[in-house]
C-alpha cells in the first residue's frame, strides 16, 4: 500500500492515562521506555526486556504457525514436522507455553507488580473485545508488535485505505454498484451459485461466493434457503436436515466480543494532553472493575477503560486549524449480555441511560486528566451504541468485534473461512472467521481466503508482491450498499461473487489480497 497511501508513524505510539491521573507514554526507544517503567516500579527495566523478548517471539511464532497460514485440520494447524525445527532454530522452545495458554493477566503478573504497568501491556485486548482476564497469554503478541514494528496512521484517515483498495479494484476492472443490498446467497443442489439482490429477482451468478458480512448474520439471514437446496447426503452426514441453519444458530449463541459506544466529538480548541492515541485505564484503583462489561450506569467504574483517537494531532486534514476531532470507543455490554441482564433488546433505546452516563464520565475524566472543560467547546457530536452498530453493519448482538477470540474460539475452534456444512463454493472473510478479529487479522484473513479460492479452482496462489501472469476470467462481488463486479484475476479464475452486507466497500478476494499483503509489510 506504500504506493497508494502516505503512512506516518505515531511517536509515541500511545499515551496511557491511569486512574490516579499519572500517565506513561509507550516509546519505541528501549532505553527511554525502560527508564519510564523503572520510575513506576524498581526492577521493571530488566523485566521489560524479558517481556518484550517473549512478546516478540510469541508474535513471530503466532504469525508463522497459527495465524497467517491456511489449515482445515488439527494436523495442518500444528504440523509438527514443520514446527519442531523452528522451535529450536528460532528459540521458540523458550516460550512458557502453559503461561501463554492461561489468562494474560497471570502472565503479566510474573513480570510486573504495578497494575499500571500491567495495564499498558494489556489494554490492547480492548481491540478485539476481550479483557486480560479472558484473553490467553498469547495475546502479548499485540504489545510486542506495536512496540517493535510501531503504530502507523494513513494520512486522510482509515477511510483512505478503503478508498485506495477501491481504486486498485477499479483499475483491475471492478464495477461498483452503490446502494445495492444482497438479500440472499443462492444455493442450488449444495453449491453457492450467486447472489440475489434485495428488492429484485436479479441473481448475479458465479462459480463461488465470498461473504464478508458478519459470519453469524450471514448464516442466519443470507443463507436462509440453503438447507432446502442441499443434496440429501449433506443432511445425513450431519444427522440434521438443516446443517446450515444449525451452524448459524450454534455460533449465534456463543461468546461475542464486547459492545462499543462510539463518541465522535468536534471541539473548537486543541485538546491538551491527548496524543493521537490515548488510552484511559482504571488501574491502579479500579483495575478489575474497569474491565467488567457495563450494562447499567451504576456499573461504570470511577475510572473506566476507554480509547481516544485524536487524528488531528498527526493529520492536519482531520480538523480545522486550532481545533481537534476526537473519536472515543467506550466498551460496554453487547446486546447478548444486555439481554442476560434483563433488557428487552427488541426495543430501541436500551442503551440510552448508559450512553448518557458514559458521556458524562468521559468529560469528567478529561477534566481530571488536565484536558480542560471540553464539553464547553463541543461544536458537534455523533454517538452510536451497539443497537445502532447492529442496524448499520448487521453485527450479531451489536458486537463491534464479532465473535470473541477467547482460547476456545481460536484456530480450529473458530468458524472456518470455507463452509463445511454442505455448501460448496462458499467462503468467508472478516472478524468472526479465522484467523480472528481486529484489522490486522482480518486483512490477513482476506489474503488467506483469496489464496484458498485460487487453490480450489486450480489457480496459483498470489504472493506478497501481488499477482503475476496474464489476466483472464473475472471475479464478482456484490454488497450493501456497495457492490463490485468484474475484477480480473491472474491466471484462470472462476467468477467469484463477494457478498458484503455492511456499509464498507465490498471488494472481492483478489483486490483484498493485494492490499492485505502490502499492508502487512507497510502498516
mmCIF file with all atom_site columns, N, CA and C in Angstrom, residues 40-77:
data_model
loop_
_atom_site.group_PDB
_atom_site.id
_atom_site.type_symbol
_atom_site.label_atom_id
_atom_site.label_alt_id
_atom_site.label_comp_id
_atom_site.label_asym_id
_atom_site.label_entity_id
_atom_site.label_seq_id
_atom_site.pdbx_PDB_ins_code
_atom_site.Cartn_x
_atom_site.Cartn_y
_atom_site.Cartn_z
_atom_site.occupancy
_atom_site.B_iso_or_equiv
_atom_site.pdbx_formal_charge
_atom_site.auth_seq_id
_atom_site.auth_comp_id
_atom_site.auth_asym_id
_atom_site.auth_atom_id
_atom_site.pdbx_PDB_model_num
ATOM 1   N N  . UNK A 1 40 ? 8.198  3.781   37.807 1.00 0.00 ? 40 UNK A N  1
ATOM 2   C CA . UNK A 1 40 ? 6.954  3.278   38.387 1.00 0.00 ? 40 UNK A CA 1
ATOM 3   C C  . UNK A 1 40 ? 7.203  2.083   39.304 1.00 0.00 ? 40 UNK A C  1
ATOM 4   N N  . UNK A 1 41 ? 8.180  1.252   38.927 1.00 0.00 ? 41 UNK A N  1
ATOM 5   C CA . UNK A 1 41 ? 8.441  0.032   39.687 1.00 0.00 ? 41 UNK A CA 1
ATOM 6   C C  . UNK A 1 41 ? 9.919  -0.324  39.597 1.00 0.00 ? 41 UNK A C  1
ATOM 7   N N  . UNK A 1 42 ? 10.654 -0.244  40.703 1.00 0.00 ? 42 UNK A N  1
ATOM 8   C CA . UNK A 1 42 ? 12.074 -0.628  40.684 1.00 0.00 ? 42 UNK A CA 1
ATOM 9   C C  . UNK A 1 42 ? 12.243 -2.062  40.182 1.00 0.00 ? 42 UNK A C  1
ATOM 10  N N  . UNK A 1 43 ? 13.160 -2.237  39.248 1.00 0.00 ? 43 UNK A N  1
ATOM 11  C CA . UNK A 1 43 ? 13.403 -3.542  38.663 1.00 0.00 ? 43 UNK A CA 1
ATOM 12  C C  . UNK A 1 43 ? 12.630 -3.799  37.389 1.00 0.00 ? 43 UNK A C  1
ATOM 13  N N  . UNK A 1 44 ? 11.706 -2.899  37.068 1.00 0.00 ? 44 UNK A N  1
ATOM 14  C CA . UNK A 1 44 ? 10.878 -3.101  35.877 1.00 0.00 ? 44 UNK A CA 1
ATOM 15  C C  . UNK A 1 44 ? 11.691 -2.991  34.592 1.00 0.00 ? 44 UNK A C  1
ATOM 16  N N  . UNK A 1 45 ? 12.810 -2.267  34.649 1.00 0.00 ? 45 UNK A N  1
ATOM 17  C CA . UNK A 1 45 ? 13.629 -2.118  33.444 1.00 0.00 ? 45 UNK A CA 1
ATOM 18  C C  . UNK A 1 45 ? 14.100 -3.480  32.936 1.00 0.00 ? 45 UNK A C  1
ATOM 19  N N  . UNK A 1 46 ? 14.606 -4.288  33.853 1.00 0.00 ? 46 UNK A N  1
ATOM 20  C CA . UNK A 1 46 ? 15.082 -5.615  33.463 1.00 0.00 ? 46 UNK A CA 1
ATOM 21  C C  . UNK A 1 46 ? 13.930 -6.507  33.018 1.00 0.00 ? 46 UNK A C  1
ATOM 22  N N  . UNK A 1 47 ? 12.837 -6.454  33.775 1.00 0.00 ? 47 UNK A N  1
ATOM 23  C CA . UNK A 1 47 ? 11.680 -7.280  33.448 1.00 0.00 ? 47 UNK A CA 1
ATOM 24  C C  . UNK A 1 47 ? 11.095 -6.916  32.084 1.00 0.00 ? 47 UNK A C  1
ATOM 25  N N  . UNK A 1 48 ? 11.180 -5.634  31.723 1.00 0.00 ? 48 UNK A N  1
ATOM 26  C CA . UNK A 1 48 ? 10.633 -5.185  30.443 1.00 0.00 ? 48 UNK A CA 1
ATOM 27  C C  . UNK A 1 48 ? 11.365 -5.849  29.283 1.00 0.00 ? 48 UNK A C  1
ATOM 28  N N  . UNK A 1 49 ? 12.676 -5.953  29.388 1.00 0.00 ? 49 UNK A N  1
ATOM 29  C CA . UNK A 1 49 ? 13.452 -6.593  28.322 1.00 0.00 ? 49 UNK A CA 1
ATOM 30  C C  . UNK A 1 49 ? 13.014 -8.038  28.141 1.00 0.00 ? 49 UNK A C  1
ATOM 31  N N  . UNK A 1 50 ? 12.788 -8.732  29.254 1.00 0.00 ? 50 UNK A N  1
ATOM 32  C CA . UNK A 1 50 ? 12.350 -10.116 29.168 1.00 0.00 ? 50 UNK A CA 1
ATOM 33  C C  . UNK A 1 50 ? 10.950 -10.240 28.597 1.00 0.00 ? 50 UNK A C  1
ATOM 34  N N  . UNK A 1 51 ? 10.049 -9.336  29.013 1.00 0.00 ? 51 UNK A N  1
ATOM 35  C CA . UNK A 1 51 ? 8.684  -9.376  28.486 1.00 0.00 ? 51 UNK A CA 1
ATOM 36  C C  . UNK A 1 51 ? 8.663  -9.094  26.992 1.00 0.00 ? 51 UNK A C  1
ATOM 37  N N  . UNK A 1 52 ? 9.432  -8.109  26.557 1.00 0.00 ? 52 UNK A N  1
ATOM 38  C CA . UNK A 1 52 ? 9.428  -7.746  25.142 1.00 0.00 ? 52 UNK A CA 1
ATOM 39  C C  . UNK A 1 52 ? 9.995  -8.887  24.293 1.00 0.00 ? 52 UNK A C  1
ATOM 40  N N  . UNK A 1 53 ? 10.999 -9.582  24.818 1.00 0.00 ? 53 UNK A N  1
ATOM 41  C CA . UNK A 1 53 ? 11.561 -10.728 24.100 1.00 0.00 ? 53 UNK A CA 1
ATOM 42  C C  . UNK A 1 53 ? 10.511 -11.821 23.962 1.00 0.00 ? 53 UNK A C  1
ATOM 43  N N  . UNK A 1 54 ? 9.781  -12.095 25.043 1.00 0.00 ? 54 UNK A N  1
ATOM 44  C CA . UNK A 1 54 ? 8.723  -13.097 24.993 1.00 0.00 ? 54 UNK A CA 1
ATOM 45  C C  . UNK A 1 54 ? 7.632  -12.693 24.002 1.00 0.00 ? 54 UNK A C  1
ATOM 46  N N  . UNK A 1 55 ? 7.195  -11.423 24.087 1.00 0.00 ? 55 UNK A N  1
ATOM 47  C CA . UNK A 1 55 ? 6.111  -10.941 23.230 1.00 0.00 ? 55 UNK A CA 1
ATOM 48  C C  . UNK A 1 55 ? 6.501  -11.016 21.759 1.00 0.00 ? 55 UNK A C  1
ATOM 49  N N  . UNK A 1 56 ? 7.753  -10.689 21.466 1.00 0.00 ? 56 UNK A N  1
ATOM 50  C CA . UNK A 1 56 ? 8.192  -10.714 20.074 1.00 0.00 ? 56 UNK A CA 1
ATOM 51  C C  . UNK A 1 56 ? 8.276  -12.144 19.547 1.00 0.00 ? 56 UNK A C  1
ATOM 52  N N  . UNK A 1 57 ? 8.773  -13.066 20.367 1.00 0.00 ? 57 UNK A N  1
ATOM 53  C CA . UNK A 1 57 ? 8.832  -14.458 19.938 1.00 0.00 ? 57 UNK A CA 1
ATOM 54  C C  . UNK A 1 57 ? 7.424  -15.026 19.747 1.00 0.00 ? 57 UNK A C  1
ATOM 55  N N  . UNK A 1 58 ? 6.505  -14.634 20.635 1.00 0.00 ? 58 UNK A N  1
ATOM 56  C CA . UNK A 1 58 ? 5.127  -15.095 20.506 1.00 0.00 ? 58 UNK A CA 1
ATOM 57  C C  . UNK A 1 58 ? 4.508  -14.560 19.225 1.00 0.00 ? 58 UNK A C  1
ATOM 58  N N  . UNK A 1 59 ? 4.831  -13.318 18.899 1.00 0.00 ? 59 UNK A N  1
ATOM 59  C CA . UNK A 1 59 ? 4.324  -12.723 17.661 1.00 0.00 ? 59 UNK A CA 1
ATOM 60  C C  . UNK A 1 59 ? 4.854  -13.494 16.447 1.00 0.00 ? 59 UNK A C  1
ATOM 61  N N  . UNK A 1 60 ? 6.157  -13.759 16.445 1.00 0.00 ? 60 UNK A N  1
ATOM 62  C CA . UNK A 1 60 ? 6.760  -14.439 15.295 1.00 0.00 ? 60 UNK A CA 1
ATOM 63  C C  . UNK A 1 60 ? 6.200  -15.847 15.128 1.00 0.00 ? 60 UNK A C  1
ATOM 64  N N  . UNK A 1 61 ? 6.087  -16.598 16.236 1.00 0.00 ? 61 UNK A N  1
ATOM 65  C CA . UNK A 1 61 ? 5.565  -17.951 16.144 1.00 0.00 ? 61 UNK A CA 1
ATOM 66  C C  . UNK A 1 61 ? 4.077  -17.940 15.815 1.00 0.00 ? 61 UNK A C  1
ATOM 67  N N  . UNK A 1 62 ? 3.341  -17.019 16.421 1.00 0.00 ? 62 UNK A N  1
ATOM 68  C CA . UNK A 1 62 ? 1.905  -16.953 16.176 1.00 0.00 ? 62 UNK A CA 1
ATOM 69  C C  . UNK A 1 62 ? 1.577  -16.668 14.726 1.00 0.00 ? 62 UNK A C  1
ATOM 70  N N  . UNK A 1 63 ? 2.258  -15.680 14.156 1.00 0.00 ? 63 UNK A N  1
ATOM 71  C CA . UNK A 1 63 ? 2.008  -15.325 12.758 1.00 0.00 ? 63 UNK A CA 1
ATOM 72  C C  . UNK A 1 63 ? 2.422  -16.465 11.837 1.00 0.00 ? 63 UNK A C  1
ATOM 73  N N  . UNK A 1 64 ? 3.589  -17.011 12.084 1.00 0.00 ? 64 UNK A N  1
ATOM 74  C CA . UNK A 1 64 ? 4.151  -18.018 11.187 1.00 0.00 ? 64 UNK A CA 1
ATOM 75  C C  . UNK A 1 64 ? 3.398  -19.339 11.250 1.00 0.00 ? 64 UNK A C  1
ATOM 76  N N  . UNK A 1 65 ? 3.001  -19.765 12.447 1.00 0.00 ? 65 UNK A N  1
ATOM 77  C CA . UNK A 1 65 ? 2.487  -21.119 12.615 1.00 0.00 ? 65 UNK A CA 1
ATOM 78  C C  . UNK A 1 65 ? 0.970  -21.219 12.790 1.00 0.00 ? 65 UNK A C  1
ATOM 79  N N  . UNK A 1 66 ? 0.337  -20.151 13.249 1.00 0.00 ? 66 UNK A N  1
ATOM 80  C CA . UNK A 1 66 ? -1.074 -20.280 13.611 1.00 0.00 ? 66 UNK A CA 1
ATOM 81  C C  . UNK A 1 66 ? -2.005 -19.235 12.988 1.00 0.00 ? 66 UNK A C  1
ATOM 82  N N  . UNK A 1 67 ? -1.482 -18.099 12.584 1.00 0.00 ? 67 UNK A N  1
ATOM 83  C CA . UNK A 1 67 ? -2.354 -17.013 12.119 1.00 0.00 ? 67 UNK A CA 1
ATOM 84  C C  . UNK A 1 67 ? -2.324 -16.864 10.607 1.00 0.00 ? 67 UNK A C  1
ATOM 85  N N  . UNK A 1 68 ? -1.145 -16.649 10.060 1.00 0.00 ? 68 UNK A N  1
ATOM 86  C CA . UNK A 1 68 ? -1.042 -16.370 8.628  1.00 0.00 ? 68 UNK A CA 1
ATOM 87  C C  . UNK A 1 68 ? -0.740 -17.641 7.849  1.00 0.00 ? 68 UNK A C  1
ATOM 88  N N  . UNK A 1 69 ? -1.562 -18.669 8.068  1.00 0.00 ? 69 UNK A N  1
ATOM 89  C CA . UNK A 1 69 ? -1.399 -19.921 7.336  1.00 0.00 ? 69 UNK A CA 1
ATOM 90  C C  . UNK A 1 69 ? -2.764 -20.575 7.190  1.00 0.00 ? 69 UNK A C  1
ATOM 91  N N  . UNK A 1 70 ? -2.992 -21.259 6.090  1.00 0.00 ? 70 UNK A N  1
ATOM 92  C CA . UNK A 1 70 ? -4.271 -21.963 5.908  1.00 0.00 ? 70 UNK A CA 1
ATOM 93  C C  . UNK A 1 70 ? -4.234 -23.323 6.598  1.00 0.00 ? 70 UNK A C  1
ATOM 94  N N  . UNK A 1 71 ? -5.373 -23.760 7.113  1.00 0.00 ? 71 UNK A N  1
ATOM 95  C CA . UNK A 1 71 ? -5.475 -25.080 7.712  1.00 0.00 ? 71 UNK A CA 1
ATOM 96  C C  . UNK A 1 71 ? -6.945 -25.464 7.799  1.00 0.00 ? 71 UNK A C  1
ATOM 97  N N  . UNK A 1 72 ? -7.202 -26.768 7.729  1.00 0.00 ? 72 UNK A N  1
ATOM 98  C CA . UNK A 1 72 ? -8.570 -27.258 7.885  1.00 0.00 ? 72 UNK A CA 1
ATOM 99  C C  . UNK A 1 72 ? -8.636 -28.430 8.844  1.00 0.00 ? 72 UNK A C  1
ATOM 100 N N  . UNK A 1 73 ? -7.461 -28.882 9.353  1.00 0.00 ? 73 UNK A N  1
ATOM 101 C CA . UNK A 1 73 ? -7.409 -29.963 10.326 1.00 0.00 ? 73 UNK A CA 1
ATOM 102 C C  . UNK A 1 73 ? -6.413 -29.595 11.416 1.00 0.00 ? 73 UNK A C  1
ATOM 103 N N  . UNK A 1 74 ? -6.508 -30.285 12.552 1.00 0.00 ? 74 UNK A N  1
ATOM 104 C CA . UNK A 1 74 ? -5.546 -30.048 13.629 1.00 0.00 ? 74 UNK A CA 1
ATOM 105 C C  . UNK A 1 74 ? -4.133 -30.387 13.167 1.00 0.00 ? 74 UNK A C  1
ATOM 106 N N  . UNK A 1 75 ? -4.006 -31.400 12.353 1.00 0.00 ? 75 UNK A N  1
ATOM 107 C CA . UNK A 1 75 ? -2.692 -31.776 11.858 1.00 0.00 ? 75 UNK A CA 1
ATOM 108 C C  . UNK A 1 75 ? -2.060 -30.690 11.007 1.00 0.00 ? 75 UNK A C  1
ATOM 109 N N  . UNK A 1 76 ? -2.865 -30.057 10.155 1.00 0.00 ? 76 UNK A N  1
ATOM 110 C CA . UNK A 1 76 ? -2.346 -28.959 9.328  1.00 0.00 ? 76 UNK A CA 1
ATOM 111 C C  . UNK A 1 76 ? -2.011 -27.749 10.183 1.00 0.00 ? 76 UNK A C  1
ATOM 112 N N  . UNK A 1 77 ? -2.785 -27.521 11.254 1.00 0.00 ? 77 UNK A N  1
ATOM 113 C CA . UNK A 1 77 ? -2.539 -26.367 12.121 1.00 0.00 ? 77 UNK A CA 1
ATOM 114 C C  . UNK A 1 77 ? -1.236 -26.521 12.896 1.00 0.00 ? 77 UNK A C  1
#
